[in-house]
CSV table of C-alpha atoms in Angstrom, one decimal:
chain,number,residue,atom,x,y,z
D,55,MET,CA,28.8,135.1,81.8
D,56,ILE,CA,32.0,136.1,80.0
D,57,PHE,CA,33.7,137.0,83.2
D,58,PHE,CA,32.6,133.3,84.7
D,59,LEU,CA,34.3,131.8,81.6
D,60,LEU,CA,37.6,134.0,81.9
D,61,ASP,CA,37.8,133.7,85.7
D,62,GLY,CA,36.4,130.4,86.5
D,63,GLU,CA,39.3,129.0,88.4
D,64,LYS,CA,39.2,132.2,90.6
D,65,PHE,CA,35.3,132.0,90.9
D,66,SER,CA,35.3,128.4,92.0
D,67,TYR,CA,38.1,129.0,94.5
D,68,VAL,CA,36.3,131.9,96.0
D,69,PHE,CA,33.0,130.0,95.7
D,70,LEU,CA,34.6,126.9,97.5
D,71,HIS,CA,36.1,128.8,100.7
D,72,ALA,CA,33.0,130.6,101.2
D,73,VAL,CA,31.2,127.3,101.5
D,74,PRO,CA,31.5,125.7,105.1
D,75,GLU,CA,34.2,122.8,105.4
D,76,LYS,CA,31.7,120.2,105.9
D,77,ASN,CA,29.8,121.1,102.6
D,78,GLN,CA,32.6,121.4,100.4
D,79,GLU,CA,32.9,118.3,98.5
D,80,LEU,CA,29.5,118.7,97.5
D,81,ALA,CA,30.0,122.1,96.4
D,82,LYS,CA,32.9,120.9,94.3
D,83,ARG,CA,30.8,118.4,92.9
D,84,MET,CA,28.3,120.7,92.1
D,85,LEU,CA,30.8,123.2,90.5
D,86,ASP,CA,32.1,120.4,88.3
D,87,LYS,CA,28.7,119.0,87.2
D,88,THR,CA,27.5,122.4,86.4
D,89,ALA,CA,30.8,123.2,84.4
D,90,ASN,CA,30.1,119.9,82.4
D,91,GLN,CA,26.5,120.9,81.8
D,92,ILE,CA,27.3,124.4,80.3
D,93,LYS,CA,30.2,122.9,78.1
D,94,ALA,CA,27.7,120.2,76.9
D,95,TYR,CA,25.4,123.1,76.2
D,96,ILE,CA,27.9,124.9,74.3
D,97,ARG,CA,28.8,121.6,72.2
D,98,GLY,CA,25.0,121.3,71.6
D,99,GLN,CA,24.6,124.8,70.5
D,100,LEU,CA,27.5,124.8,68.1
D,101,LEU,CA,26.2,121.6,66.6
D,102,ALA,CA,22.8,122.5,66.1
D,103,GLY,CA,24.2,125.7,64.6
D,104,SER,CA,26.2,123.6,62.5
D,105,SER,CA,23.4,121.6,61.3
D,106,VAL,CA,21.5,124.9,60.3
D,107,ALA,CA,24.5,126.1,58.2
D,108,ILE,CA,24.8,122.9,56.7
D,109,THR,CA,20.9,122.5,55.9
D,110,SER,CA,20.9,126.1,54.9
D,111,ILE,CA,23.7,125.7,52.0
D,112,ILE,CA,22.5,122.5,50.9
D,113,GLY,CA,19.0,123.8,50.3
D,114,LEU,CA,19.8,127.1,48.8
D,115,TYR,CA,22.4,125.1,46.4
D,116,ILE,CA,19.4,122.5,45.5
D,117,LEU,CA,17.1,125.5,44.9
D,118,GLN,CA,19.8,127.3,42.4
D,119,ARG,CA,20.3,123.8,40.9
D,120,ILE,CA,16.7,123.2,40.3
D,121,THR,CA,15.6,126.8,39.2
D,122,GLY,CA,18.8,128.3,37.8
D,123,ILE,CA,18.6,131.4,39.7
D,124,SER,CA,21.7,132.7,41.2
D,125,ILE,CA,22.0,133.5,44.8
D,126,PRO,CA,25.9,134.6,45.4
D,127,TYR,CA,27.8,133.9,48.9
D,128,THR,CA,25.3,131.0,49.7
D,129,ILE,CA,27.9,129.7,52.3
D,130,LEU,CA,28.2,132.8,54.0
D,131,ILE,CA,24.4,133.0,54.1
D,132,GLY,CA,24.5,129.6,55.8
D,133,ILE,CA,27.0,130.4,58.1
D,134,ALA,CA,25.2,133.6,59.2
D,135,ALA,CA,22.0,131.4,59.7
D,136,GLY,CA,23.9,128.9,61.7
D,137,LEU,CA,25.3,131.6,64.1
D,138,CYS,CA,22.3,133.5,64.5
D,139,ASN,CA,20.7,129.8,65.6
D,140,LEU,CA,22.7,130.6,68.9
D,141,ILE,CA,19.2,132.4,69.4
D,142,PRO,CA,16.8,129.2,69.1
D,143,PHE,CA,14.3,129.4,66.4
D,144,ILE,CA,16.1,132.5,64.8
D,145,GLY,CA,18.8,131.1,62.9
D,146,PRO,CA,16.7,130.2,59.8
D,147,VAL,CA,15.1,133.4,59.4
D,148,MET,CA,18.2,135.6,59.9
D,149,GLY,CA,19.4,133.5,57.1
D,150,MET,CA,16.5,133.8,54.7
D,151,ILE,CA,16.5,138.0,54.8
D,152,PRO,CA,20.2,138.1,53.3
D,153,ALA,CA,19.3,135.3,50.8
D,154,ILE,CA,16.3,137.3,49.6
D,155,ILE,CA,17.9,140.6,49.5
D,156,ILE,CA,21.3,139.1,47.8
D,157,TYR,CA,18.8,137.2,45.1
D,158,LEU,CA,16.9,140.6,44.7
D,159,VAL,CA,20.0,143.0,44.2
D,160,THR,CA,22.2,140.7,41.8
D,161,ASP,CA,22.2,140.2,37.8
D,162,GLN,CA,20.0,137.3,37.0
D,163,THR,CA,20.2,135.2,34.0
D,164,ILE,CA,16.5,134.4,34.5
D,165,PRO,CA,14.4,137.4,35.5
D,166,ILE,CA,13.2,138.2,39.1
D,167,HIS,CA,9.9,136.7,39.9
D,168,ILE,CA,8.3,136.8,43.0
D,169,LEU,CA,7.9,132.6,42.8
D,170,TYR,CA,11.4,132.7,43.5
D,171,VAL,CA,11.3,134.7,46.3
D,172,VAL,CA,8.8,132.6,48.0
D,173,LEU,CA,10.9,129.4,47.2
D,174,ILE,CA,13.9,130.9,48.8
D,175,ILE,CA,11.4,131.3,52.0
D,176,THR,CA,10.3,127.8,51.2
D,177,VAL,CA,13.9,126.5,51.7
D,178,PHE,CA,14.4,128.5,54.9
D,179,ALA,CA,11.1,127.4,56.2
D,180,ILE,CA,12.1,123.8,55.7
D,181,VAL,CA,15.3,124.2,57.4
D,182,GLN,CA,13.4,125.9,60.4
D,183,LEU,CA,11.2,123.0,60.7
D,184,ILE,CA,14.1,120.6,60.6
D,185,ASP,CA,15.9,122.5,63.1
D,186,ASN,CA,13.1,123.2,65.7
D,187,LEU,CA,11.4,119.9,65.3
D,188,VAL,CA,14.2,117.5,64.8
D,189,MET,CA,17.6,118.8,65.4
D,190,SER,CA,17.8,121.2,68.3
D,191,PRO,CA,15.6,119.6,70.4
D,192,TYR,CA,17.4,116.2,70.4
D,193,ILE,CA,20.8,117.6,70.2
D,194,MET,CA,20.3,120.1,73.1
D,195,GLY,CA,17.9,117.7,75.1
D,196,GLY,CA,21.0,114.8,74.6
D,197,SER,CA,23.9,117.5,75.9
D,198,VAL,CA,22.1,118.8,78.8
D,199,GLY,CA,19.8,115.5,79.7
D,200,LEU,CA,16.6,116.8,79.1
D,201,HIS,CA,14.0,115.3,77.0
D,202,PRO,CA,13.3,117.0,73.6
D,203,MET,CA,9.8,117.9,74.1
D,204,PHE,CA,11.0,119.3,77.3
D,205,VAL,CA,13.2,121.7,75.6
D,206,ILE,CA,10.9,122.8,73.1
D,207,ILE,CA,8.6,123.8,76.0
D,208,LEU,CA,11.2,125.5,77.9
D,209,VAL,CA,12.6,127.6,74.9
D,210,LEU,CA,9.0,128.6,74.4
D,211,PHE,CA,8.6,129.5,78.1
D,212,GLY,CA,11.6,131.0,78.1
D,213,ALA,CA,10.3,133.5,75.3
D,214,SER,CA,7.1,134.2,77.0
D,215,ILE,CA,9.1,135.4,80.1
D,216,ALA,CA,11.9,137.1,78.8
D,217,GLY,CA,12.1,137.2,75.1
D,218,ILE,CA,15.2,136.4,73.1
D,219,LEU,CA,17.4,136.4,76.1
D,220,GLY,CA,14.7,134.0,77.8
D,221,MET,CA,15.3,131.8,74.8
D,222,LEU,CA,18.9,131.9,75.0
D,223,PHE,CA,19.6,131.4,78.7
D,224,VAL,CA,16.6,129.1,79.8
D,225,ILE,CA,18.2,125.8,78.9
D,226,PRO,CA,21.2,126.3,80.7
D,227,ILE,CA,19.7,127.7,83.7
D,228,VAL,CA,17.5,124.7,84.0
D,229,ALA,CA,20.3,122.3,83.3
D,230,ILE,CA,22.3,124.3,86.3
D,231,LEU,CA,19.1,123.7,88.5
D,232,LYS,CA,18.8,119.9,87.5
D,233,VAL,CA,22.5,119.6,88.6
D,234,ILE,CA,22.1,121.4,92.0
D,235,ILE,CA,18.6,119.4,92.7
D,236,GLU,CA,20.0,116.0,91.8
D,237,GLU,CA,23.4,116.5,93.9
D,238,LEU,CA,21.2,117.7,96.9
D,239,VAL,CA,18.7,114.6,96.6
D,240,THR,CA,21.8,112.4,96.4
D,241,THR,CA,23.4,114.0,99.7
D,242,PHE,CA,20.1,114.0,101.1
D,243,LYS,CA,19.4,110.3,100.7
D,244,LYS,CA,23.1,109.4,101.7
D,245,HIS,CA,22.7,111.3,105.0
D,246,ASN,CA,19.3,110.3,105.6
D,247,PRO,CA,18.5,107.0,104.3
D,248,ILE,CA,14.7,105.7,104.6
């Protein structure tokens, strides 16, 4: 993937010259639309990660304000949760672990209590629910043109097939296949009207 991103122009040039002359227009259209889908997917991932980061930060600040506990590095914890959200369904969990550890190892004005650990877990569970049921499906579905429920099903299917890598790559693969199928169907209809 990194080599495709770095040498995208070269890859496109080699690919288009490998395609027969009569199909080059179709191949160019497919490459352009595929590139747009990948860009939209990356934008959607960054937006979903940002929403996890922001909701994690807000949730932790609200928790600290209500309970009086201290969780230093709240912003860094939220950013880490947002970055880990590049792997669907994982971000808030990866933010929760450092939040609990930091809470347990820092000096607290209020004695450390298991209830506060449960409240930290609850904050990240709420962030996880918001992300998994609302933000990610709608953001990813809107960015790649898939229904939000279909996005959830695809991510679960990808996880069952290939674990974390399946979760990470299933949406862009399906988006690319969608572009290819749409282009082939359009071209077939254009050349073979019923």
